[in-house]
Amino acid sequence: MKSLNSVRSVCLYLLALGSIGWLATANASEAETIEKLDKLVARGFLPHYQLSTVDSEGVRSYRAKAYVDGLVNITKPQPESLFAMLSLSKPFTNLLALRMVDLGLVKLEDPIEKYLPQLADVKVSDIVSSVSVPSNRKITVSDLLLHTAGFAQNTELMGLGPIAERYRKNDIFGLHCLYGKEQQSLEAIIDKLAALPLQTAPGAAFKYSIATDVLAALLQVVANKPFEKLIAEELFLPIGMNSTAFSVANDKRDDLLPLYQPLVKTYPVPGDYQRYQPLSIFEKKNAKVGEQPGCISAGTGLVSSVEDMQIFLQFLLNDMRLENGERYLSGVLLKSFLSHQLSSDLGASPLSRSLPKTKKDGLSYGLAIHLQDGGVLTDPSTYDYLYWSGFSGSGFWFNADKSIGGIFVSQLFNSDQFLLPGIAENLGH
Amino acid sequence: MKVKFYGFLSILTMLSASAMAFEFKSSTPEKSGFDGNQLNEIKAKFDELYFDGRIPNYAVGVYTPDSLVYSAANGQIGVGGGEAVNLDTIYWLASMTKPIVSTAIIKLVEEGKLSLDDKLSKFFPEFADMLVAPGGSYDTTLQSAKSEITLRHLISHTSGLTYWTTVTGVGDVAEQYDELGVMQCSVEGRQSLDSDVRFLAQLPLIAHPGESWNYSLSTDVLGAIIEQVTGKRLGVYLNEIIFQPLNMKNTFFEVPKDRLASTSQIYTTATAAQLATIDVESSIDWKIIPSPYDAIRTRIPNCDSGGGGLFASVNDYAKYLAMIANGGELDGVRILSEDSMTLHLQDQTTKMLPEAFRRGFGDDASSYMKFAAGFGRKMVVNKEDNSESVDYFFWGGAANTFFWVDVDNGTIGVFATQLAPSLYNFSNTIEEIVDQAQIK
């Protein structure tokens, strides 16, 4: 039996989450961490959580905990329960893109207008003069993988600024994609996007954005196949992620976990209480992500299970080897998914202006990179772990050298704003 | 001679005014029977939040009915500038307005102008036949209210009214409150308390009157009743019967322009979507941004909201609470009779089981929450004989202010910062620190 460096693993996972990462102390054992997480559930901060660690050979641990007998009834999640990935969706589209690069179907340096001609003349918003100016270089496929294209993020899903607000007004990759009565095609959304300026010039900055959705629209043109079909056939099927998809069949909808949103009392409540309520931001009450997507959003729309994520993590820990022994990506591209790819011109903390909690983290062609103390982004041997996380408090991390990875799932929308302060007080840290 | 006479009168007036101008005596924890070191935990707790950039500033005072025992403050009225805050800094009280308006109702009961058993329809006939949408949901069939709303229901949040969704409103009804701008006093045709309340009667209740505790616009309705009965604007009446007699000079519904420099700005927590501006001049890594609520500091209100419109300083609010802790009288000025005080602090929810408080206070506190006329009433069970007694009376406001009063030992605590929605309502924690610090 492998010696389990559990302390390390738990710390890694917590750091990856960012929002509750500070919970981990250097000396916390896995048991202590679980105790803290259980307390978060028992005291009403989290409706439920699932935590699982894996190594290259299989699942090492799995734990699920849910609030019991509350006013808001919480179903205890199972490994096969389906959860809304939200931003955890993003790395999968990037991985598929790299596979298609590997197969010679598309090049990273291709200008995107080659496939999406609508975006050929897109302008850059000039904040100073408030007019839009032609961009000085073309957006490439690589820009889409790295969020350096200059697109914004819809304000309904954390975006900020005038361009992001125009995405909202025009239904460009916002809440409507997660649940919508009317279907919008990716082409139709890209057409609307083409009419709006970029937030920043291509290559000028990392801006967390809808770039992943644009990438999906591009890949479906390259493959001449609807994106949801493409990713199912070319990524999820070969890896064996059988539950991961954009929409869930009728007979599987009972497995869908609902999302929650924070409940803030304006008066002091002396004891503990469930500090969340069912999410009520969709057109239909109690709508769940995966029931009726209004568009195929590669950036936020996937539904998956812990079981599938365990399979995915093992795939990553085994150098992306498939069951038939083939490697999903060849050497150079595999490496590009696992090492920093942003230009050094973007500074020592290139993600932090857009994602403040990332501090000095880097970015590969699909994942964020957390460094060891004193580590540098140019030297992968100094990486601590790679990770990604989503807006509902879920995240995964792994370290291939140490053969350890983990997935944490919760379904509390907008968790970072509200979880932190209450936790700090109530756990008496 | 006449001139002299008037001069003499005005001197008399001044003398009597100064005799009535109550101020807390400055004390030390030790002189007042507290361990100062233990009380310093309060400062440590709030300094931690302040230096971590999570609250813009704070002012906190611990009082007995005649003395200031302990205080701490940090920060300025705005992030990166303005007056340093202290116990006289003006803060938006939000829901801490409610107890004061409730006191005014009790005053009118004492004067025989109102009874807590009066029906709301006596003042606003529109409320005579109300519909109920249980749980605020329009998916169920609307029911006829089993009974009429009384003033007792209004003063204890058991009327069946609810709030906007931003203030823990419940269900579709709350969403409709939002959409229609109910009790906002800013919609054309509803720019007085009176017309706003009449409009409110058109929407269903979320529960039958008297059956469950639901935080609500009830206190705003009480404000409208006060205006109808006294013929005065709510702010004018409160000023006459409470603020002036208790020397609360920093309490008002509209911040005077010349006091804005002493009024804290209102913030909200930054998110990844709304980043805080990095202030290179500051040693603090701020995690807050200006709140949309900040506009109310400079707004001229169309009407006075009894549920949340007041501004006051920590010291002023403590004067009001000192009167409460002291049995209705402060420094020779009596606001309420002893009988009225008994009524004020009595449980107004005696018939309600814990289940009735569950939506409002959650699974835990519903077992020991009760509600007096305008105050939360936290109960404790004496383990020896299983008898229940009041631990303390308390409430808080949406911009993260809170207070408690322990009427047994006379201790009062008032805390203010300006963060909306409020995230650090540690009133129970602070009360426990003060309790522990008391030298037995």
Tab-separated table of N, CA, C and O in Angstrom, chain A residues 143-245:
chain	number	residue	atom	x	y	z
A	143	ASP	N	-5.436	32.266	-27.849
A	143	ASP	CA	-6.037	33.297	-26.988
A	143	ASP	C	-7.315	32.786	-26.318
A	143	ASP	O	-7.628	33.168	-25.185
A	144	LEU	N	-8.053	31.964	-27.044
A	144	LEU	CA	-9.305	31.449	-26.473
A	144	LEU	C	-9.011	30.490	-25.319
A	144	LEU	O	-9.702	30.479	-24.305
A	145	LEU	N	-7.961	29.680	-25.467
A	145	LEU	CA	-7.615	28.730	-24.402
A	145	LEU	C	-7.092	29.460	-23.160
A	145	LEU	O	-7.223	28.965	-22.045
A	146	LEU	N	-6.475	30.621	-23.388
A	146	LEU	CA	-5.805	31.327	-22.285
A	146	LEU	C	-6.582	32.546	-21.766
A	146	LEU	O	-6.086	33.267	-20.911
A	147	HIS	N	-7.785	32.777	-22.275
A	147	HIS	CA	-8.558	33.964	-21.873
A	147	HIS	C	-7.787	35.254	-22.125
A	147	HIS	O	-7.868	36.203	-21.345
A	148	THR	N	-7.038	35.294	-23.210
A	148	THR	CA	-6.324	36.535	-23.555
A	148	THR	C	-6.911	37.167	-24.815
A	148	THR	O	-6.325	38.083	-25.386
A	149	ALA	N	-8.066	36.653	-25.260
A	149	ALA	CA	-8.661	37.174	-26.497
A	149	ALA	C	-9.185	38.593	-26.303
A	149	ALA	O	-9.237	39.374	-27.245
A	150	GLY	N	-9.580	38.928	-25.071
A	150	GLY	CA	-10.125	40.258	-24.797
A	150	GLY	C	-11.622	40.276	-24.597
A	150	GLY	O	-12.221	41.334	-24.382
A	151	PHE	N	-12.260	39.081	-24.639
A	151	PHE	CA	-13.700	39.023	-24.376
A	151	PHE	C	-13.964	39.291	-22.892
A	151	PHE	O	-13.055	39.217	-22.056
A	152	ALA	N	-15.222	39.592	-22.580
A	152	ALA	CA	-15.623	39.806	-21.189
A	152	ALA	C	-16.441	38.613	-20.715
A	152	ALA	O	-16.630	37.645	-21.447
A	153	GLN	N	-16.909	38.688	-19.482
A	153	GLN	CA	-17.764	37.655	-18.900
A	153	GLN	C	-19.109	38.301	-18.617
A	153	GLN	O	-19.164	39.431	-18.126
A	154	ASN	N	-20.189	37.635	-18.920
A	154	ASN	CA	-21.529	38.171	-18.672
A	154	ASN	C	-21.700	38.550	-17.192
A	154	ASN	O	-21.294	37.795	-16.305
A	155	THR	N	-22.299	39.709	-16.928
A	155	THR	CA	-22.455	40.143	-15.525
A	155	THR	C	-23.344	39.202	-14.710
A	155	THR	O	-23.276	39.188	-13.486
A	156	GLU	N	-24.179	38.417	-15.386
A	156	GLU	CA	-25.003	37.456	-14.639
A	156	GLU	C	-24.145	36.352	-14.029
A	156	GLU	O	-24.571	35.663	-13.106
A	157	LEU	N	-22.945	36.176	-14.565
A	157	LEU	CA	-22.045	35.138	-14.059
A	157	LEU	C	-20.694	35.765	-13.719
A	157	LEU	O	-19.671	35.438	-14.309
A	158	MET	N	-20.723	36.694	-12.797
A	158	MET	CA	-19.531	37.316	-12.215
A	158	MET	C	-18.840	38.371	-13.056
A	158	MET	O	-17.846	38.934	-12.631
A	159	GLY	N	-19.279	38.620	-14.282
A	159	GLY	CA	-18.591	39.613	-15.110
A	159	GLY	C	-18.765	41.014	-14.558
A	159	GLY	O	-19.625	41.270	-13.723
A	160	LEU	N	-17.929	41.929	-15.016
A	160	LEU	CA	-17.992	43.299	-14.511
A	160	LEU	C	-17.624	44.259	-15.635
A	160	LEU	O	-16.731	43.981	-16.426
A	161	GLY	N	-18.307	45.376	-15.686
A	161	GLY	CA	-17.955	46.423	-16.643
A	161	GLY	C	-18.999	46.574	-17.737
A	161	GLY	O	-19.912	45.772	-17.863
A	162	PRO	N	-18.842	47.651	-18.523
A	162	PRO	CA	-19.863	47.968	-19.535
A	162	PRO	C	-20.021	46.887	-20.617
A	162	PRO	O	-21.132	46.629	-21.064
A	163	ILE	N	-18.930	46.260	-21.016
A	163	ILE	CA	-19.038	45.234	-22.062
A	163	ILE	C	-19.766	44.019	-21.492
A	163	ILE	O	-20.657	43.448	-22.118
A	164	ALA	N	-19.381	43.650	-20.268
A	164	ALA	CA	-20.013	42.506	-19.597
A	164	ALA	C	-21.513	42.748	-19.462
A	164	ALA	O	-22.327	41.840	-19.615
A	165	GLU	N	-21.881	43.987	-19.194
A	165	GLU	CA	-23.290	44.345	-19.034
A	165	GLU	C	-24.021	44.235	-20.380
A	165	GLU	O	-25.181	43.821	-20.439
A	166	ARG	N	-23.334	44.551	-21.458
A	166	ARG	CA	-23.967	44.416	-22.777
A	166	ARG	C	-24.142	42.937	-23.134
A	166	ARG	O	-25.084	42.575	-23.836
A	167	TYR	N	-23.249	42.084	-22.639
A	167	TYR	CA	-23.446	40.641	-22.826
A	167	TYR	C	-24.754	40.233	-22.143
A	167	TYR	O	-25.527	39.455	-22.668
A	168	ARG	N	-24.962	40.773	-20.953
A	168	ARG	CA	-26.174	40.413	-20.226
A	168	ARG	C	-27.419	40.851	-20.997
A	168	ARG	O	-28.350	40.075	-21.195
A	169	LYS	N	-27.385	42.101	-21.443
A	169	LYS	CA	-28.562	42.627	-22.150
A	169	LYS	C	-28.846	41.845	-23.417
A	169	LYS	O	-29.988	41.750	-23.857
A	170	ASN	N	-27.806	41.296	-24.040
A	170	ASN	CA	-27.980	40.577	-25.305
A	170	ASN	C	-28.024	39.064	-25.126
A	170	ASN	O	-27.941	38.328	-26.107
A	171	ASP	N	-28.108	38.602	-23.874
A	171	ASP	CA	-28.140	37.151	-23.618
A	171	ASP	C	-26.957	36.426	-24.247
A	171	ASP	O	-27.129	35.436	-24.953
A	172	ILE	N	-25.776	36.938	-24.012
A	172	ILE	CA	-24.577	36.292	-24.565
A	172	ILE	C	-23.915	35.465	-23.451
A	172	ILE	O	-23.278	36.006	-22.547
A	173	PHE	N	-24.110	34.198	-23.492
A	173	PHE	CA	-23.527	33.261	-22.533
A	173	PHE	C	-23.735	33.695	-21.076
A	173	PHE	O	-22.779	33.869	-20.327
A	174	GLY	N	-24.984	33.870	-20.716
A	174	GLY	CA	-25.340	34.214	-19.337
A	174	GLY	C	-26.186	33.112	-18.720
A	174	GLY	O	-26.124	31.949	-19.137
A	175	LEU	N	-27.008	33.505	-17.763
A	175	LEU	CA	-27.848	32.539	-17.053
A	175	LEU	C	-28.765	31.755	-17.994
A	175	LEU	O	-29.078	30.591	-17.749
A	176	HIS	N	-29.187	32.430	-19.039
A	176	HIS	CA	-30.080	31.813	-20.015
A	176	HIS	C	-29.534	30.471	-20.526
A	176	HIS	O	-30.285	29.542	-20.789
A	177	CYS	N	-28.210	30.385	-20.649
A	177	CYS	CA	-27.620	29.137	-21.138
A	177	CYS	C	-27.789	28.001	-20.123
A	177	CYS	O	-27.884	26.839	-20.498
A	178	LEU	N	-27.806	28.347	-18.829
A	178	LEU	CA	-27.931	27.305	-17.803
A	178	LEU	C	-29.368	26.798	-17.701
A	178	LEU	O	-29.614	25.628	-17.395
A	179	TYR	N	-30.307	27.696	-17.931
A	179	TYR	CA	-31.705	27.279	-18.008
A	179	TYR	C	-32.442	28.285	-18.876
A	179	TYR	O	-32.455	29.475	-18.574
A	180	GLY	N	-33.066	27.824	-19.922
A	180	GLY	CA	-33.781	28.753	-20.795
A	180	GLY	C	-34.889	28.055	-21.542
A	180	GLY	O	-34.735	26.909	-21.957
A	181	LYS	N	-35.996	28.774	-21.646
A	181	LYS	CA	-37.128	28.160	-22.334
A	181	LYS	C	-36.885	28.105	-23.836
A	181	LYS	O	-37.368	27.216	-24.518
A	182	GLU	N	-36.139	29.111	-24.340
A	182	GLU	CA	-35.851	29.098	-25.781
A	182	GLU	C	-34.404	28.718	-26.015
A	182	GLU	O	-33.514	29.149	-25.302
A	183	GLN	N	-34.185	27.923	-27.046
A	183	GLN	CA	-32.834	27.493	-27.408
A	183	GLN	C	-32.172	28.534	-28.307
A	183	GLN	O	-32.787	29.004	-29.252
A	184	GLN	N	-30.922	28.860	-27.990
A	184	GLN	CA	-30.155	29.713	-28.901
A	184	GLN	C	-28.991	28.906	-29.439
A	184	GLN	O	-28.302	28.242	-28.678
A	185	SER	N	-28.743	29.011	-30.741
A	185	SER	CA	-27.602	28.281	-31.305
A	185	SER	C	-26.319	29.059	-31.026
A	185	SER	O	-26.344	30.273	-30.825
A	186	LEU	N	-25.205	28.344	-31.027
A	186	LEU	CA	-23.920	29.013	-30.808
A	186	LEU	C	-23.662	30.048	-31.905
A	186	LEU	O	-23.164	31.134	-31.631
A	187	GLU	N	-24.034	29.710	-33.148
A	187	GLU	CA	-23.822	30.656	-34.263
A	187	GLU	C	-24.557	31.966	-33.988
A	187	GLU	O	-24.009	33.053	-34.185
A	188	ALA	N	-25.806	31.847	-33.543
A	188	ALA	CA	-26.612	33.050	-33.314
A	188	ALA	C	-25.986	33.910	-32.219
A	188	ALA	O	-25.981	35.143	-32.314
A	189	ILE	N	-25.433	33.265	-31.188
A	189	ILE	CA	-24.823	34.040	-30.094
A	189	ILE	C	-23.530	34.703	-30.585
A	189	ILE	O	-23.252	35.855	-30.262
A	190	ILE	N	-22.743	33.965	-31.366
A	190	ILE	CA	-21.498	34.543	-31.896
A	190	ILE	C	-21.820	35.751	-32.791
A	190	ILE	O	-21.117	36.761	-32.756
A	191	ASP	N	-22.901	35.687	-33.534
A	191	ASP	CA	-23.309	36.827	-34.360
A	191	ASP	C	-23.567	38.057	-33.493
A	191	ASP	O	-23.181	39.173	-33.819
A	192	LYS	N	-24.241	37.832	-32.359
A	192	LYS	CA	-24.519	38.964	-31.462
A	192	LYS	C	-23.217	39.490	-30.854
A	192	LYS	O	-23.024	40.693	-30.700
A	193	LEU	N	-22.335	38.555	-30.525
A	193	LEU	CA	-21.048	38.919	-29.921
A	193	LEU	C	-20.224	39.776	-30.883
A	193	LEU	O	-19.517	40.700	-30.462
A	194	ALA	N	-20.324	39.461	-32.177
A	194	ALA	CA	-19.514	40.155	-33.189
A	194	ALA	C	-19.831	41.650	-33.247
A	194	ALA	O	-19.004	42.452	-33.676
A	195	ALA	N	-21.021	42.011	-32.782
A	195	ALA	CA	-21.422	43.417	-32.838
A	195	ALA	C	-20.857	44.235	-31.672
A	195	ALA	O	-20.956	45.456	-31.667
A	196	LEU	N	-20.269	43.551	-30.692
A	196	LEU	CA	-19.790	44.262	-29.495
A	196	LEU	C	-18.262	44.322	-29.470
A	196	LEU	O	-17.599	43.401	-29.936
A	197	PRO	N	-17.698	45.408	-28.924
A	197	PRO	CA	-16.236	45.501	-28.873
A	197	PRO	C	-15.622	44.560	-27.834
A	197	PRO	O	-16.315	44.089	-26.933
A	198	LEU	N	-14.334	44.332	-27.975
A	198	LEU	CA	-13.585	43.566	-26.967
A	198	LEU	C	-13.336	44.466	-25.766
A	198	LEU	O	-13.296	45.689	-25.880
A	199	GLN	N	-13.112	43.811	-24.617
A	199	GLN	CA	-12.834	44.576	-23.404
A	199	GLN	C	-11.364	45.035	-23.391
A	199	GLN	O	-11.048	46.121	-22.950
A	200	THR	N	-10.494	44.148	-23.842
A	200	THR	CA	-9.067	44.483	-23.916
A	200	THR	C	-8.536	43.989	-25.263
A	200	THR	O	-9.140	43.121	-25.891
A	201	ALA	N	-7.416	44.522	-25.678
A	201	ALA	CA	-6.816	44.120	-26.963
A	201	ALA	C	-6.347	42.672	-26.880
A	201	ALA	O	-5.904	42.224	-25.812
A	202	PRO	N	-6.436	41.924	-27.966
A	202	PRO	CA	-5.974	40.531	-27.943
A	202	PRO	C	-4.528	40.428	-27.440
A	202	PRO	O	-3.669	41.188	-27.876
A	203	GLY	N	-4.311	39.541	-26.489
A	203	GLY	CA	-2.969	39.321	-25.954
A	203	GLY	C	-2.563	40.267	-24.841
A	203	GLY	O	-1.542	40.076	-24.191
A	204	ALA	N	-3.364	41.312	-24.604
A	204	ALA	CA	-2.934	42.340	-23.653
A	204	ALA	C	-3.076	41.915	-22.188
A	204	ALA	O	-2.339	42.371	-21.332
A	205	ALA	N	-4.042	41.048	-21.903
A	205	ALA	CA	-4.277	40.701	-20.498
A	205	ALA	C	-5.047	39.386	-20.379
A	205	ALA	O	-5.759	38.997	-21.311
A	206	PHE	N	-4.895	38.736	-19.234
A	206	PHE	CA	-5.762	37.608	-18.906
A	206	PHE	C	-7.059	38.187	-18.367
A	206	PHE	O	-7.053	38.935	-17.391
A	207	LYS	N	-8.175	37.862	-19.029
A	207	LYS	CA	-9.488	38.301	-18.529
A	207	LYS	C	-10.395	37.086	-18.527
A	207	LYS	O	-10.774	36.585	-19.584
A	208	TYR	N	-10.743	36.632	-17.339
A	208	TYR	CA	-11.661	35.506	-17.199
A	208	TYR	C	-12.910	35.847	-18.011
A	208	TYR	O	-13.511	36.905	-17.813
A	209	SER	N	-13.316	34.964	-18.924
A	209	SER	CA	-14.296	35.396	-19.923
A	209	SER	C	-15.065	34.239	-20.541
A	209	SER	O	-14.882	33.074	-20.182
A	210	ILE	N	-15.879	34.592	-21.514
A	210	ILE	CA	-16.657	33.624	-22.271
A	210	ILE	C	-15.834	32.984	-23.387
A	210	ILE	O	-16.383	32.324	-24.267
A	211	ALA	N	-14.504	33.191	-23.377
A	211	ALA	CA	-13.636	32.672	-24.448
A	211	ALA	C	-13.860	31.177	-24.683
A	211	ALA	O	-13.808	30.711	-25.826
A	212	THR	N	-14.112	30.429	-23.593
A	212	THR	CA	-14.308	28.981	-23.734
A	212	THR	C	-15.545	28.678	-24.575
A	212	THR	O	-15.576	27.710	-25.334
A	213	ASP	N	-16.563	29.519	-24.442
A	213	ASP	CA	-17.776	29.336	-25.240
A	213	ASP	C	-17.507	29.622	-26.719
A	213	ASP	O	-18.024	28.943	-27.596
A	214	VAL	N	-16.685	30.650	-26.959
A	214	VAL	CA	-16.317	30.972	-28.342
A	214	VAL	C	-15.504	29.811	-28.917
A	214	VAL	O	-15.685	29.413	-30.078
A	215	LEU	N	-14.636	29.244	-28.074
A	215	LEU	CA	-13.828	28.091	-28.511
A	215	LEU	C	-14.728	26.934	-28.938
A	215	LEU	O	-14.485	26.290	-29.968
A	216	ALA	N	-15.768	26.689	-28.187
A	216	ALA	CA	-16.697	25.605	-28.525
A	216	ALA	C	-17.364	25.874	-29.874
A	216	ALA	O	-17.499	24.965	-30.713
A	217	ALA	N	-17.762	27.126	-30.094
A	217	ALA	CA	-18.391	27.491	-31.374
A	217	ALA	C	-17.419	27.246	-32.522
A	217	ALA	O	-17.806	26.797	-33.608
A	218	LEU	N	-16.136	27.543	-32.257
A	218	LEU	CA	-15.106	27.356	-33.278
A	218	LEU	C	-14.874	25.872	-33.563
A	218	LEU	O	-14.809	25.438	-34.719
A	219	LEU	N	-14.802	25.082	-32.491
A	219	LEU	CA	-14.523	23.648	-32.669
A	219	LEU	C	-15.654	22.959	-33.427
A	219	LEU	O	-15.422	22.036	-34.208
A	220	GLN	N	-16.863	23.428	-33.203
A	220	GLN	CA	-17.970	22.762	-33.913
A	220	GLN	C	-17.952	23.105	-35.403
A	220	GLN	O	-18.380	22.309	-36.229
A	221	VAL	N	-17.384	24.273	-35.744
A	221	VAL	CA	-17.191	24.596	-37.160
A	221	VAL	C	-16.090	23.704	-37.740
A	221	VAL	O	-16.238	23.108	-38.818
A	222	VAL	N	-14.990	23.570	-36.986
A	222	VAL	CA	-13.854	22.746	-37.440
A	222	VAL	C	-14.327	21.313	-37.701
A	222	VAL	O	-13.996	20.705	-38.728
A	223	ALA	N	-15.113	20.774	-36.782
A	223	ALA	CA	-15.508	19.364	-36.878
A	223	ALA	C	-16.791	19.177	-37.682
A	223	ALA	O	-17.166	18.041	-37.983
A	224	ASN	N	-17.462	20.307	-37.946
A	224	ASN	CA	-18.746	20.244	-38.645
A	224	ASN	C	-19.725	19.301	-37.931
A	224	ASN	O	-20.330	18.425	-38.548
A	225	LYS	N	-19.811	19.529	-36.621
A	225	LYS	CA	-20.637	18.651	-35.794
A	225	LYS	C	-21.096	19.464	-34.582
A	225	LYS	O	-20.314	20.270	-34.070
A	226	PRO	N	-22.325	19.313	-34.126
A	226	PRO	CA	-22.742	20.086	-32.934
A	226	PRO	C	-21.773	19.839	-31.775
A	226	PRO	O	-21.355	18.690	-31.551
A	227	PHE	N	-21.444	20.912	-31.060
A	227	PHE	CA	-20.407	20.794	-30.035
A	227	PHE	C	-20.722	19.732	-28.988
A	227	PHE	O	-19.835	18.969	-28.569
A	228	GLU	N	-21.983	19.660	-28.552
A	228	GLU	CA	-22.304	18.705	-27.485
A	228	GLU	C	-22.062	17.265	-27.949
A	228	GLU	O	-21.666	16.396	-27.170
A	229	LYS	N	-22.266	17.033	-29.247
A	229	LYS	CA	-22.038	15.711	-29.809
A	229	LYS	C	-20.526	15.464	-29.925
A	229	LYS	O	-20.016	14.388	-29.591
A	230	LEU	N	-19.838	16.505	-30.394
A	230	LEU	CA	-18.382	16.428	-30.582
A	230	LEU	C	-17.668	16.075	-29.272
A	230	LEU	O	-16.863	15.146	-29.215
A	231	ILE	N	-17.984	16.816	-28.201
A	231	ILE	CA	-17.263	16.597	-26.940
A	231	ILE	C	-17.665	15.246	-26.332
A	231	ILE	O	-16.837	14.563	-25.707
A	232	ALA	N	-18.915	14.831	-26.545
A	232	ALA	CA	-19.344	13.531	-26.025
A	232	ALA	C	-18.567	12.410	-26.711
A	232	ALA	O	-18.039	11.500	-26.054
A	233	GLU	N	-18.442	12.505	-28.033
A	233	GLU	CA	-17.793	11.421	-28.792
A	233	GLU	C	-16.281	11.437	-28.664
A	233	GLU	O	-15.641	10.385	-28.599
A	234	GLU	N	-15.710	12.648	-28.643
A	234	GLU	CA	-14.257	12.748	-28.732
A	234	GLU	C	-13.563	12.912	-27.377
A	234	GLU	O	-12.345	12.860	-27.310
A	235	LEU	N	-14.309	13.184	-26.319
A	235	LEU	CA	-13.658	13.336	-25.014
A	235	LEU	C	-14.298	12.450	-23.939
A	235	LEU	O	-13.630	11.570	-23.381
A	236	PHE	N	-15.567	12.638	-23.682
A	236	PHE	CA	-16.175	11.924	-22.550
A	236	PHE	C	-16.247	10.423	-22.789
A	236	PHE	O	-15.968	9.634	-21.890
A	237	LEU	N	-16.596	10.023	-24.003
A	237	LEU	CA	-16.698	8.586	-24.301
A	237	LEU	C	-15.342	7.882	-24.173
A	237	LEU	O	-15.231	6.894	-23.444
A	238	PRO	N	-14.288	8.392	-24.850
A	238	PRO	CA	-12.987	7.708	-24.715
A	238	PRO	C	-12.476	7.645	-23.279
A	238	PRO	O	-11.881	6.658	-22.865
A	239	ILE	N	-12.696	8.732	-22.497
A	239	ILE	CA	-12.203	8.721	-21.106
A	239	ILE	C	-13.072	7.825	-20.239
A	239	ILE	O	-12.610	7.258	-19.254
A	240	GLY	N	-14.335	7.719	-20.590
A	240	GLY	CA	-15.248	6.916	-19.775
A	240	GLY	C	-16.048	7.739	-18.790
A	240	GLY	O	-16.511	7.232	-17.769
A	241	MET	N	-16.228	9.032	-19.111
A	241	MET	CA	-17.058	9.885	-18.248
A	241	MET	C	-18.491	9.813	-18.774
A	241	MET	O	-18.916	10.638	-19.580
A	242	ASN	N	-19.221	8.827	-18.286
A	242	ASN	CA	-20.516	8.529	-18.894
A	242	ASN	C	-21.652	9.427	-18.441
A	242	ASN	O	-22.714	9.456	-19.055
A	243	SER	N	-21.441	10.145	-17.332
A	243	SER	CA	-22.530	10.980	-16.811
A	243	SER	C	-22.344	12.448	-17.162
A	243	SER	O	-23.165	13.283	-16.778
A	244	THR	N	-21.242	12.786	-17.812
A	244	THR	CA	-20.939	14.194	-18.032
A	244	THR	C	-21.541	14.662	-19.355
A	244	THR	O	-21.277	14.068	-20.398
A	245	ALA	N	-22.360	15.697	-19.278
A	245	ALA	CA	-23.072	16.179	-20.469
A	245	ALA	C	-23.680	17.543	-20.202
A	245	ALA	O	-23.657	18.036	-19.070
